mmCIF file of C-alpha atoms in Angstrom:
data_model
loop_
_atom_site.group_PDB
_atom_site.id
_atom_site.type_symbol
_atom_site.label_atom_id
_atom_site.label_comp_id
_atom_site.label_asym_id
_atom_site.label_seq_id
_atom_site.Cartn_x
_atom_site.Cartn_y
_atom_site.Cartn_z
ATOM 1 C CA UNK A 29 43.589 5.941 20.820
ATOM 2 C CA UNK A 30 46.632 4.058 22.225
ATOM 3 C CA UNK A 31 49.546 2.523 20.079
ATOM 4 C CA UNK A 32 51.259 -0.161 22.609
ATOM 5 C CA UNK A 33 54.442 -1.327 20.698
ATOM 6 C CA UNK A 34 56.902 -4.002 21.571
ATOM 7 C CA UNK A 35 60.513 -5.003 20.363
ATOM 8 C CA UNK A 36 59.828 -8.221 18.448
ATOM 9 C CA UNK A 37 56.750 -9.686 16.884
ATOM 10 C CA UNK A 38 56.458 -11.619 20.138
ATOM 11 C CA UNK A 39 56.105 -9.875 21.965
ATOM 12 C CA UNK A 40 53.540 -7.858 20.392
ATOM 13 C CA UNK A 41 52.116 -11.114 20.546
ATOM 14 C CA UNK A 42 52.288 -10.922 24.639
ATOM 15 C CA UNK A 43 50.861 -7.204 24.520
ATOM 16 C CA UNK A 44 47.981 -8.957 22.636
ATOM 17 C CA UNK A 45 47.436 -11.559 24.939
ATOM 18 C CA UNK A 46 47.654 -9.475 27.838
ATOM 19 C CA UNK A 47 45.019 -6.496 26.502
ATOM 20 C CA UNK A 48 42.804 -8.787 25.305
ATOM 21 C CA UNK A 49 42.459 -10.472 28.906
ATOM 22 C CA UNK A 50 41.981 -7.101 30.320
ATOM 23 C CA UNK A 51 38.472 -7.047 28.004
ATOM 24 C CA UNK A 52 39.789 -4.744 25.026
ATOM 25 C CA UNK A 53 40.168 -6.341 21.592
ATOM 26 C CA UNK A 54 43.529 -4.451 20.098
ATOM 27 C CA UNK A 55 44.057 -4.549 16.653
ATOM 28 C CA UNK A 56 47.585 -5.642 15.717
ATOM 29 C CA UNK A 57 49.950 -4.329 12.928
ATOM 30 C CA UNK A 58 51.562 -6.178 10.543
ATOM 31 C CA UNK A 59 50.437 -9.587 8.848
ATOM 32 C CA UNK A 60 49.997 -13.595 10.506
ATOM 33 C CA UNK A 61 52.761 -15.268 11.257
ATOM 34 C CA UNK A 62 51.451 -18.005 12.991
ATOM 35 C CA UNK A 63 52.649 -17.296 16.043
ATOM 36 C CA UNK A 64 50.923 -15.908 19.448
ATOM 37 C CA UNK A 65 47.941 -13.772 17.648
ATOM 38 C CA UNK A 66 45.070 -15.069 16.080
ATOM 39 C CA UNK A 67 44.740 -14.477 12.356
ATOM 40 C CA UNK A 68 41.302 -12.421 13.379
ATOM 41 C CA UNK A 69 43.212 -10.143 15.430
ATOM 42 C CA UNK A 70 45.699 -8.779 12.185
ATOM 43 C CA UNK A 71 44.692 -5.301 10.494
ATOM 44 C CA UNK A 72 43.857 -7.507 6.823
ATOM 45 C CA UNK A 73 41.550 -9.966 8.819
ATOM 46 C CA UNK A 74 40.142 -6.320 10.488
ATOM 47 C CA UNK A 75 39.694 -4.563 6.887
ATOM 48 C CA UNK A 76 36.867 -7.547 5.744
ATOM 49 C CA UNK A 77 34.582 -6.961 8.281
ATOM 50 C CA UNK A 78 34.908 -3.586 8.856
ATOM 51 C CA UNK A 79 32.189 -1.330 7.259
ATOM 52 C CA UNK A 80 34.953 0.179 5.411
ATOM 53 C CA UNK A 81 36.241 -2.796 4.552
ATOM 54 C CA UNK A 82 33.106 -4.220 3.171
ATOM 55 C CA UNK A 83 32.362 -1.255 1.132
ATOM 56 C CA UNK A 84 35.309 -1.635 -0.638
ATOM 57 C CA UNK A 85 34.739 -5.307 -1.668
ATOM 58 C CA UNK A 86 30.936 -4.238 -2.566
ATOM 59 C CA UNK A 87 32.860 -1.665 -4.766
ATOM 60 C CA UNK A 88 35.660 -3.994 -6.284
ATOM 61 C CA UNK A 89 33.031 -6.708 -6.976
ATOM 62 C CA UNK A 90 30.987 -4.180 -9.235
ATOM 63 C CA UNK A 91 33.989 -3.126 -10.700
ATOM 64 C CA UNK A 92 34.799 -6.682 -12.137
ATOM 65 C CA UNK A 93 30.903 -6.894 -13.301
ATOM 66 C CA UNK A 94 31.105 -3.959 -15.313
ATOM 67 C CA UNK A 95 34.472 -4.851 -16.483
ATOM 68 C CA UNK A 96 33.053 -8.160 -17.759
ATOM 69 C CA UNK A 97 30.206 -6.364 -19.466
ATOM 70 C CA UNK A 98 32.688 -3.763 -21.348
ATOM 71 C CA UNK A 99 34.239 -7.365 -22.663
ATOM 72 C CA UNK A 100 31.351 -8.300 -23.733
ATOM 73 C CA UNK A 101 29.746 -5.269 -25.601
ATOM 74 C CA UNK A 102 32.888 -3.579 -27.337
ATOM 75 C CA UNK A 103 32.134 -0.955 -28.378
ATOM 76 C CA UNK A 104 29.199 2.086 -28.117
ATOM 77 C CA UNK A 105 27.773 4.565 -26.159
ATOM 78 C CA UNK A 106 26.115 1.977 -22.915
ATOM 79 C CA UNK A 107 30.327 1.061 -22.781
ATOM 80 C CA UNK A 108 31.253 4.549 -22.465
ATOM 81 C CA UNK A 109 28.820 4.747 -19.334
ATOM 82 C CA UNK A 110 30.174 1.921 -18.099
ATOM 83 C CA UNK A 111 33.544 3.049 -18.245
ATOM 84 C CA UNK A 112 32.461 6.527 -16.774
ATOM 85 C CA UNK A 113 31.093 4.204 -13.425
ATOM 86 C CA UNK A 114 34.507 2.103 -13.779
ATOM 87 C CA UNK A 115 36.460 5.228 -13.289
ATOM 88 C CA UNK A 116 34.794 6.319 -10.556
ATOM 89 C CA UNK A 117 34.726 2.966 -8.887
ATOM 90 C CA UNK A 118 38.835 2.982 -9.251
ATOM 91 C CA UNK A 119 39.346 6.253 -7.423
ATOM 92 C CA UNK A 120 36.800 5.362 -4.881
ATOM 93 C CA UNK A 121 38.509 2.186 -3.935
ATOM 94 C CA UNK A 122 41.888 3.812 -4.049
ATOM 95 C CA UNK A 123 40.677 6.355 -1.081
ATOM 96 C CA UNK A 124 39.207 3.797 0.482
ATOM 97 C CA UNK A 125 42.541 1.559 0.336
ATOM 98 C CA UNK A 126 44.447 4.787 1.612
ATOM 99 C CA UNK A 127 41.894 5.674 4.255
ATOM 100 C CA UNK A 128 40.628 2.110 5.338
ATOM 101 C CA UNK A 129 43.491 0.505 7.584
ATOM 102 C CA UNK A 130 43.462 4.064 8.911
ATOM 103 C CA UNK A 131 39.702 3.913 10.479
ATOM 104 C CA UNK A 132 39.780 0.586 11.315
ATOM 105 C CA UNK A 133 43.114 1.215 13.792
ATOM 106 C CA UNK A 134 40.964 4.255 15.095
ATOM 107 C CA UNK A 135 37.755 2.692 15.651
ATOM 108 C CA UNK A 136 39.628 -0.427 17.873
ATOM 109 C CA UNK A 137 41.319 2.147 19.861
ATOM 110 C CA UNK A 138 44.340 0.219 20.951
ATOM 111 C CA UNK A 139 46.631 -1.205 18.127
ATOM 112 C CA UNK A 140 49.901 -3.351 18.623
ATOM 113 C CA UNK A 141 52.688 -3.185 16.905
ATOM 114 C CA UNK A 142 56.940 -3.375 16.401
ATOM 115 C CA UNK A 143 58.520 -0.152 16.130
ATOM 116 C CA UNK A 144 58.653 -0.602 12.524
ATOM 117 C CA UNK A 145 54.886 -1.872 11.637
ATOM 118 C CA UNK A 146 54.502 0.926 13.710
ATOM 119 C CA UNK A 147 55.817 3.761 11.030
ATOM 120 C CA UNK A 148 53.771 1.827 8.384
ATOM 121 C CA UNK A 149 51.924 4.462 5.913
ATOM 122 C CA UNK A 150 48.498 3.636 6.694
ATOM 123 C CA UNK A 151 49.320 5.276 10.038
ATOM 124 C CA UNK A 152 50.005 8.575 8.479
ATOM 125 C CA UNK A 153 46.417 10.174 9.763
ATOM 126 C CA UNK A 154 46.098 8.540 12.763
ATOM 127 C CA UNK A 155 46.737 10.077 15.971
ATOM 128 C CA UNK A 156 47.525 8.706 19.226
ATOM 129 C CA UNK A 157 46.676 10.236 22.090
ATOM 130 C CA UNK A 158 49.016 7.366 24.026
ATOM 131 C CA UNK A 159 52.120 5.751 22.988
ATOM 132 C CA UNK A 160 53.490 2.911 25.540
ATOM 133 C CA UNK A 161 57.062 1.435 24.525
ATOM 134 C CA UNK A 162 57.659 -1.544 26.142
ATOM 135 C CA UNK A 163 61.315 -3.161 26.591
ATOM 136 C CA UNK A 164 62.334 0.438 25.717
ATOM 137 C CA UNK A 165 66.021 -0.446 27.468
ATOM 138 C CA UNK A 166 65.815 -3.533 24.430
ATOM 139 C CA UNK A 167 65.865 -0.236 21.554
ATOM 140 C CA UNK A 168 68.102 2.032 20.172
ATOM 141 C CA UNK A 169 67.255 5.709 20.323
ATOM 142 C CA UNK A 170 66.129 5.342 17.006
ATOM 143 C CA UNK A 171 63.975 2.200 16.851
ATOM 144 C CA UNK A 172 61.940 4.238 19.114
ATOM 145 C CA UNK A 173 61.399 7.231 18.077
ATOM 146 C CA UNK A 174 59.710 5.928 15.002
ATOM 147 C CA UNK A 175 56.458 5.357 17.125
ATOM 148 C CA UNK A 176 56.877 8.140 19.217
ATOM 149 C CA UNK A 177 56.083 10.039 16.228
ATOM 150 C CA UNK A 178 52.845 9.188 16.504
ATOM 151 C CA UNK A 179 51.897 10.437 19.544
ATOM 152 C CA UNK A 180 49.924 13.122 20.181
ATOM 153 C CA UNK A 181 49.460 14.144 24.183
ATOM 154 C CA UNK A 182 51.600 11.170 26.339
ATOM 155 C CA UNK A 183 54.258 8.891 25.834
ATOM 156 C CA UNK A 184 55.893 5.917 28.341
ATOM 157 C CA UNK A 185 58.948 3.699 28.726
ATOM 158 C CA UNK A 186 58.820 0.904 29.951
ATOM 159 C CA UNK A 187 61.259 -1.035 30.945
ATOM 160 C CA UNK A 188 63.817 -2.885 33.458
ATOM 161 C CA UNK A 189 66.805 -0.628 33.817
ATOM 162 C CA UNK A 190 68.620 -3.476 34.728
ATOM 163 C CA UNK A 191 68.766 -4.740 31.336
ATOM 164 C CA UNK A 192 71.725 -4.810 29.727
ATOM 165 C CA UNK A 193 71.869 -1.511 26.755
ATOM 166 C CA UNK A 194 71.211 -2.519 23.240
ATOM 167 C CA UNK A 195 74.065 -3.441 21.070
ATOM 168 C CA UNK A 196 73.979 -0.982 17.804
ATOM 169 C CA UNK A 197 76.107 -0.920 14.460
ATOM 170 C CA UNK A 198 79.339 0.112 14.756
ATOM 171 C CA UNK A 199 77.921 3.354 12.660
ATOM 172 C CA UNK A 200 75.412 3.560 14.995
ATOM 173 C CA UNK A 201 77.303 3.547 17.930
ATOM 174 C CA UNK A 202 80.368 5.889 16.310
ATOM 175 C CA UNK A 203 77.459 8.156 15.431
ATOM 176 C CA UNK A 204 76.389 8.220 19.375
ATOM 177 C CA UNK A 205 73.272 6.648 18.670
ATOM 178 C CA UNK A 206 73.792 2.881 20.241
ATOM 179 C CA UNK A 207 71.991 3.796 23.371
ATOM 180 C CA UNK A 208 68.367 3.289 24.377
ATOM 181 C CA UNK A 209 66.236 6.626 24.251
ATOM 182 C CA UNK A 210 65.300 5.672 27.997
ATOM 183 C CA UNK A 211 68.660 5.461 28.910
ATOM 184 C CA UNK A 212 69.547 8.943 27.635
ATOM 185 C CA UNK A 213 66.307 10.475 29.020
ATOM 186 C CA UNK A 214 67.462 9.437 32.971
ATOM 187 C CA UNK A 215 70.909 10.632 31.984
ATOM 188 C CA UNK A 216 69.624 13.931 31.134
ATOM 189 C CA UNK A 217 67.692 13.920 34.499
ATOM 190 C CA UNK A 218 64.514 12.566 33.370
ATOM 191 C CA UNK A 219 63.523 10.724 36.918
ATOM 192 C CA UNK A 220 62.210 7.157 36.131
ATOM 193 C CA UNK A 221 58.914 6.278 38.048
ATOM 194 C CA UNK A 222 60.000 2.943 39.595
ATOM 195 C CA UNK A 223 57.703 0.165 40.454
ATOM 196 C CA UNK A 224 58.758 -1.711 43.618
ATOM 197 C CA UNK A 225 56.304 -4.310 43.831
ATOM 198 C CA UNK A 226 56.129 -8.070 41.814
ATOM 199 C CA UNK A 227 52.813 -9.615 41.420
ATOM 200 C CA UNK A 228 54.153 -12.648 39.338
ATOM 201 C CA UNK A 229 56.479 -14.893 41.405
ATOM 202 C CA UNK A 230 56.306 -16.918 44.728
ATOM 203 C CA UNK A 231 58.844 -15.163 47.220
ATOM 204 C CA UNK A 232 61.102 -18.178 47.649
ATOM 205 C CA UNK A 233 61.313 -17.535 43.049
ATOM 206 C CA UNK A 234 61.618 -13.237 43.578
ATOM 207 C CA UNK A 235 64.207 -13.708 46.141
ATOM 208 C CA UNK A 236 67.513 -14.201 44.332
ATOM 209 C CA UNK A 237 66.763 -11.818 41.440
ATOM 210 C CA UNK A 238 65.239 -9.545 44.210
ATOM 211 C CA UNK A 239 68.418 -9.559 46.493
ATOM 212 C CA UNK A 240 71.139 -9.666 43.073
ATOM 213 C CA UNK A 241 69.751 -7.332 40.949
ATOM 214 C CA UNK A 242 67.260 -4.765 42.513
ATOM 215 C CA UNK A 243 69.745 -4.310 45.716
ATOM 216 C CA UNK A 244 66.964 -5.460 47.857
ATOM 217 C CA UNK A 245 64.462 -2.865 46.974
ATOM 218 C CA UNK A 246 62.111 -4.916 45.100
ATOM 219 C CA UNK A 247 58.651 -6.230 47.393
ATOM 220 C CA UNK A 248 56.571 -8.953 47.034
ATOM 221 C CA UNK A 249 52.047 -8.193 46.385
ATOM 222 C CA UNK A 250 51.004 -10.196 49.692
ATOM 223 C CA UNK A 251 48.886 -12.376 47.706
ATOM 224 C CA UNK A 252 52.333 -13.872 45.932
ATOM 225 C CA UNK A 253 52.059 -16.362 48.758
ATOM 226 C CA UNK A 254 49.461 -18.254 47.240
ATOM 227 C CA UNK A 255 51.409 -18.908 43.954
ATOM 228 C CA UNK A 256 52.204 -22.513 44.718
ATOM 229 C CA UNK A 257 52.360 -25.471 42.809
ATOM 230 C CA UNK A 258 50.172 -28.959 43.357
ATOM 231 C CA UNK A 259 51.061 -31.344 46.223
ATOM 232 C CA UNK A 260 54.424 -33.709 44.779
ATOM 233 C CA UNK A 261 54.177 -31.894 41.138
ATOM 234 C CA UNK A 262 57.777 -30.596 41.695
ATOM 235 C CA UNK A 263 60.806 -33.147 42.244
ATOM 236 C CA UNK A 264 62.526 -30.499 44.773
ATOM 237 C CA UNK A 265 61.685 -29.689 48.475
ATOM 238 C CA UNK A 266 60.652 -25.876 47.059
ATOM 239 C CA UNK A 267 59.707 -24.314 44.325
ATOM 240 C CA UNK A 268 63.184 -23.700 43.212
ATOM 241 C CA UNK A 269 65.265 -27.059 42.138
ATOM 242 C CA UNK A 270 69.080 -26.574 40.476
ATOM 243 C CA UNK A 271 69.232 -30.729 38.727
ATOM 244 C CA UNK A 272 72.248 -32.173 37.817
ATOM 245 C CA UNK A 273 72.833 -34.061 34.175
ATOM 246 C CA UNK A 274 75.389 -36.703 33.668
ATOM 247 C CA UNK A 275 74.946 -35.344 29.252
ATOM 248 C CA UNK A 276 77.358 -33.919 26.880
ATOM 249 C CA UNK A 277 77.120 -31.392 24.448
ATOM 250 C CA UNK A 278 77.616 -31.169 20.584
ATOM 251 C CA UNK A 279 76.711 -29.019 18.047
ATOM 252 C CA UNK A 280 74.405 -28.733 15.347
ATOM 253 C CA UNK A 281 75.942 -26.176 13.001
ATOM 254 C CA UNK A 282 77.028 -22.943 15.616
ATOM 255 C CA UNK A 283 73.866 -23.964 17.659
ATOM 256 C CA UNK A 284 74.627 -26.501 20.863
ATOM 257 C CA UNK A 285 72.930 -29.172 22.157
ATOM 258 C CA UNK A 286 72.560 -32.296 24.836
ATOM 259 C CA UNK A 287 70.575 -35.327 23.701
ATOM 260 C CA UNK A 288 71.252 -36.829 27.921
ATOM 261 C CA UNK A 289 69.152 -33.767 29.058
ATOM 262 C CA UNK A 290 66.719 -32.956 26.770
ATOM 263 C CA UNK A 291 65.188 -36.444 27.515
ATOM 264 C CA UNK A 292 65.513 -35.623 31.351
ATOM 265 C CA UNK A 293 63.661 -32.001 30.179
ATOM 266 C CA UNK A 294 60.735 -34.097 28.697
ATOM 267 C CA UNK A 295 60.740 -36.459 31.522
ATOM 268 C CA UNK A 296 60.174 -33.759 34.092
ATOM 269 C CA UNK A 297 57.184 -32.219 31.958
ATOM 270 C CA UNK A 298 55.889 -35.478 31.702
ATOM 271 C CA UNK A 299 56.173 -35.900 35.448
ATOM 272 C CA UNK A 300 54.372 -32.262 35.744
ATOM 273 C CA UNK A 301 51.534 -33.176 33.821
ATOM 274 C CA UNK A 302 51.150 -36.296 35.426
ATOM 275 C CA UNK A 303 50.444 -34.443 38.684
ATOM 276 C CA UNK A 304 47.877 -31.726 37.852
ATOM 277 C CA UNK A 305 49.555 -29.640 35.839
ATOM 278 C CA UNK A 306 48.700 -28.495 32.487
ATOM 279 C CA UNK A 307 51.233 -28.644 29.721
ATOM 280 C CA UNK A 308 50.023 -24.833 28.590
ATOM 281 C CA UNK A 309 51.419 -23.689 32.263
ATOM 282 C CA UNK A 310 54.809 -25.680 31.810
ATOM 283 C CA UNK A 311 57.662 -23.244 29.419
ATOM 284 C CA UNK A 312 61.152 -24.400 28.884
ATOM 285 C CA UNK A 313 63.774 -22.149 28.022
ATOM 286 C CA UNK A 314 67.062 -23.095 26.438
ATOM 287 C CA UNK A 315 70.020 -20.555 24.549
ATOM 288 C CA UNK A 316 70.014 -22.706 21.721
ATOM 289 C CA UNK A 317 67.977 -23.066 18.548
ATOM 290 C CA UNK A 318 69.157 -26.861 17.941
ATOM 291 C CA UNK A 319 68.518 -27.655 21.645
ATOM 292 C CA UNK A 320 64.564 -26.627 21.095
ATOM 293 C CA UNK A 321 64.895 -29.120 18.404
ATOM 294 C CA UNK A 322 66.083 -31.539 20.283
ATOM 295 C CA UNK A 323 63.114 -30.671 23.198
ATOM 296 C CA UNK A 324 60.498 -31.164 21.022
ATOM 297 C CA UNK A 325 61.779 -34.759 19.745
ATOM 298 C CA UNK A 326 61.463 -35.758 23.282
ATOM 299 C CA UNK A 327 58.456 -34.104 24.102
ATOM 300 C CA UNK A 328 56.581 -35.906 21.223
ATOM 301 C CA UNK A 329 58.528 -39.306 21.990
ATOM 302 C CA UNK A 330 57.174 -38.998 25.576
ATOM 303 C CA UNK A 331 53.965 -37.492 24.291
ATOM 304 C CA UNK A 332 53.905 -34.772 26.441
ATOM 305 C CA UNK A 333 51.797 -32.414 24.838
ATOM 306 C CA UNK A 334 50.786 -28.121 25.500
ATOM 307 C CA UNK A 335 54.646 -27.702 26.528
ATOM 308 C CA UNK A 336 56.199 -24.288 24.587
ATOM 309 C CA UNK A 337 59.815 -24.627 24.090
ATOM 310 C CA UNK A 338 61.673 -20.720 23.874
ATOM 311 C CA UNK A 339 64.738 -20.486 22.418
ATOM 312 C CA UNK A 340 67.044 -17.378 22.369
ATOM 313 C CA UNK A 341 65.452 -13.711 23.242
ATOM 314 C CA UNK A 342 61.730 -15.249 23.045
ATOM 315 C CA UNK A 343 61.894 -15.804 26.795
ATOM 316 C CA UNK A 344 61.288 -12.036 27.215
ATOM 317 C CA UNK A 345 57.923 -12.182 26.494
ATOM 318 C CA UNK A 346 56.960 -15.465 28.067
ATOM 319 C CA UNK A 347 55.203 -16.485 31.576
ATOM 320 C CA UNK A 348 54.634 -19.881 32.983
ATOM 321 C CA UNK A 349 53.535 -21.318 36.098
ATOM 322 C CA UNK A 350 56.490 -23.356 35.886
ATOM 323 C CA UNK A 351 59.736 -22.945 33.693
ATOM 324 C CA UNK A 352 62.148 -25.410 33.277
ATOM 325 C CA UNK A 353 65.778 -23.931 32.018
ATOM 326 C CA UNK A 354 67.903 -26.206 29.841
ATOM 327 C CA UNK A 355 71.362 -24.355 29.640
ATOM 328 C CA UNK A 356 73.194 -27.199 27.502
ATOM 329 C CA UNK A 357 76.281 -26.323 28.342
ATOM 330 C CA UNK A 358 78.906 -29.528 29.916
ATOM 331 C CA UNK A 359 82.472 -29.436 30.697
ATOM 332 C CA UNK A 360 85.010 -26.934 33.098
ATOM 333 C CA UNK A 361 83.527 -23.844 34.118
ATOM 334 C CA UNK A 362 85.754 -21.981 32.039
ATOM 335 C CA UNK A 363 84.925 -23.801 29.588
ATOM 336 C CA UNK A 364 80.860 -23.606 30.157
ATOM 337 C CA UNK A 365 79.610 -20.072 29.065
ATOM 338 C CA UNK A 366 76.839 -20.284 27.046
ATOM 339 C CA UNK A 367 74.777 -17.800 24.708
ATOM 340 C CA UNK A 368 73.245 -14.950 26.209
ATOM 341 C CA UNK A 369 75.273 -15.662 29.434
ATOM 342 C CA UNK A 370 74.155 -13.760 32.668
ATOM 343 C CA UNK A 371 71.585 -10.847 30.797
ATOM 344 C CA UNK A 372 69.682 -14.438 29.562
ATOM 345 C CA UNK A 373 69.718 -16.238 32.759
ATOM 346 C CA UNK A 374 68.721 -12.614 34.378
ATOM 347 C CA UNK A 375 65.568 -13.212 32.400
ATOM 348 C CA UNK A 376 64.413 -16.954 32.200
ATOM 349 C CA UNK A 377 64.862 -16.855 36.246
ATOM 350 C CA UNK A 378 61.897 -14.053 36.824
ATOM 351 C CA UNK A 379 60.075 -15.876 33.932
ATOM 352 C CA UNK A 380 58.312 -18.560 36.547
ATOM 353 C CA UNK A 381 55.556 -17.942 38.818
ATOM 354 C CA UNK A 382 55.142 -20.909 41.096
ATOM 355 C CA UNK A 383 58.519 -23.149 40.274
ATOM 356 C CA UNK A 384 61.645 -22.998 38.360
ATOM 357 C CA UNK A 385 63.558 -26.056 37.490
ATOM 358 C CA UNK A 386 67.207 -25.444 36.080
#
């Protein structure tokens, strides 16, 4: 079995997605939220129709009959029979609520979950033979080692060391724990495997995060080439366009936003769709939680529809053919910074595949 966990429930939602196009059906951990993962994919949803599962309902359903007919007789010696079965019924389906979510998470053979679903107690008896981490720069020391504990034979970081370490308590990081566990693995000499290769982005998209952050070292798959987007779909000579908004900003409690250039936002997607592409393949990225408000408001008003709007650390987990990056932010560069400065941008620009728009 193989327990794949990821930092957020998003991206155990992306873990999903991806696994499941590679012809496995993982189970995830944890319970709907409405988000990436279909309801059918949850452990609960996986508990109904597993054989388990349905033995236990079979079980509580006779229990309520026989509960009903102890009602209805009182008293005598067919209700002490009854009660006899009743008993037994109860500590069946107690095993079977201990021991269920167990064999269904062993029978799929690949689970997803967050490092916490992950040290749920219906994982007790299950061993993994595998335990992936990934984003394992994005978690403290401790975070991770609450899966780890589950493995049995092989464990693997992943991650890109380029990330910025994770910010811990102030206990946490007096207590020398506010470090990543991959971090203090390749400090003790632990030598990282590194892949040099991208498969996602055109070269003219890898070439800036190539040259800036991986020194140069990091190579293009030759079939990267063909990662190009319809004839006139972008407004830019290339796939990369940098688009400049006469807006201003204001704020919507702490969180920022600019009315001038979400409409612009929605006007490129609607421009996008307009020329072949789908609104599923278009993602726009902002810093700000009352900016993605404002997106969508445009979005419907233009009724551009299949666009995801990612505020904040979602962008981690996302791909798109084409992202478009609204950064809010107006006024003298000193002025300008905005939330999750340079490790955010580091992220929504290797995001695209065939055309970035900031």
């Amino acid at each position: 079995n193989v327990l794949t966990v990821a930092s957020t429930c998003h991206g155990v939602g992306a873990l999903h997605q991806r696994l499941s196009a590679l012809g496995l059906d993982p189970v995830v951990l944890g319970t709907p939220d409405g988000g990436l993962v279909p309801e059918s994919a949850f452990l609960p949803h996986r508990m109904k129709i597993h054989p388990r599962g349905r033995l236990q309902a079979q079980c509580e359903q006779e229990l309520r009959n026989l509960e009903g007919q102890v009602a209805q007789h009182g008293r005598g010696w067919m209700v002490g029979a009854l009660q006899e079965r009743m008993q037994q019924l109860r500590a069946d389906i107690e095993v079977m609520q201990v021991e269920g979510p167990g064999d269904v998470v062993a029978d799929a053979r690949v689970a997803c979950a967050t490092p916490l679903t992950a040290g749920a107690q219906l994982l007790r008896d299950v061993p993994f033979a595998l335990v992936v981490v990934d984003q394992a720069a994005g978690l403290t020391e401790v975070e991770t080692l609450i899966p780890l504990l589950k493995a049995s034979m092989q464990v693997v970081l992943l991650t890109d060391p380029t990330w910025t370490p994770p910010i811990g308590s102030t206990a946490a990081e007096a207590a020398g724990l506010g470090k990543s566990l991959y971090q203090r693995l390749a400090a003790a000499g632990v030598e990282p495997l590194v892949l040099d290769t991208q498969y996602r982005q055109h070269p003219a998209l890898s070439a800036f995060p190539a040259a800036q952050l991986y020194a140069g070292k990091l190579q293009d798959a030759e079939d990267c080439t063909d990662l190009v987007c319809p004839q006139g779909a972008l407004p830019t000579d290339g796939p990369v366009g940098l688009i400049h908004v006469d807006g201003f900003e204001d704020l919507n409690g702490l969180s920022a936003f600019n009315f001038l250039e979400a409409g612009l936002v929605a006007a490129l997607a609607k421009h996008l769709t307009a020329h072949e592409v789908l609104g599923v393949d278009i993602g726009v990225f902002t810093p700000y939680s009352a900016q993605a408000k404002c997106l969508r408001m445009h979005m419907n008003r233009a009724g551009v529809e299949g666009v995801t709007i990612h505020a904040g650390d979602e962008i981690s987990e996302v791909e798109k053919d084409i992202v478009i990056v609204s950064v809010v932010r107006t006024g003298p560069a000193e002025n300008s910074a905005f939330a999750g400065g340079a490790q955010w941008l580091r992220t929504a620009l290797t995001r695209p595949r065939k055309g970035l728009l900031v």
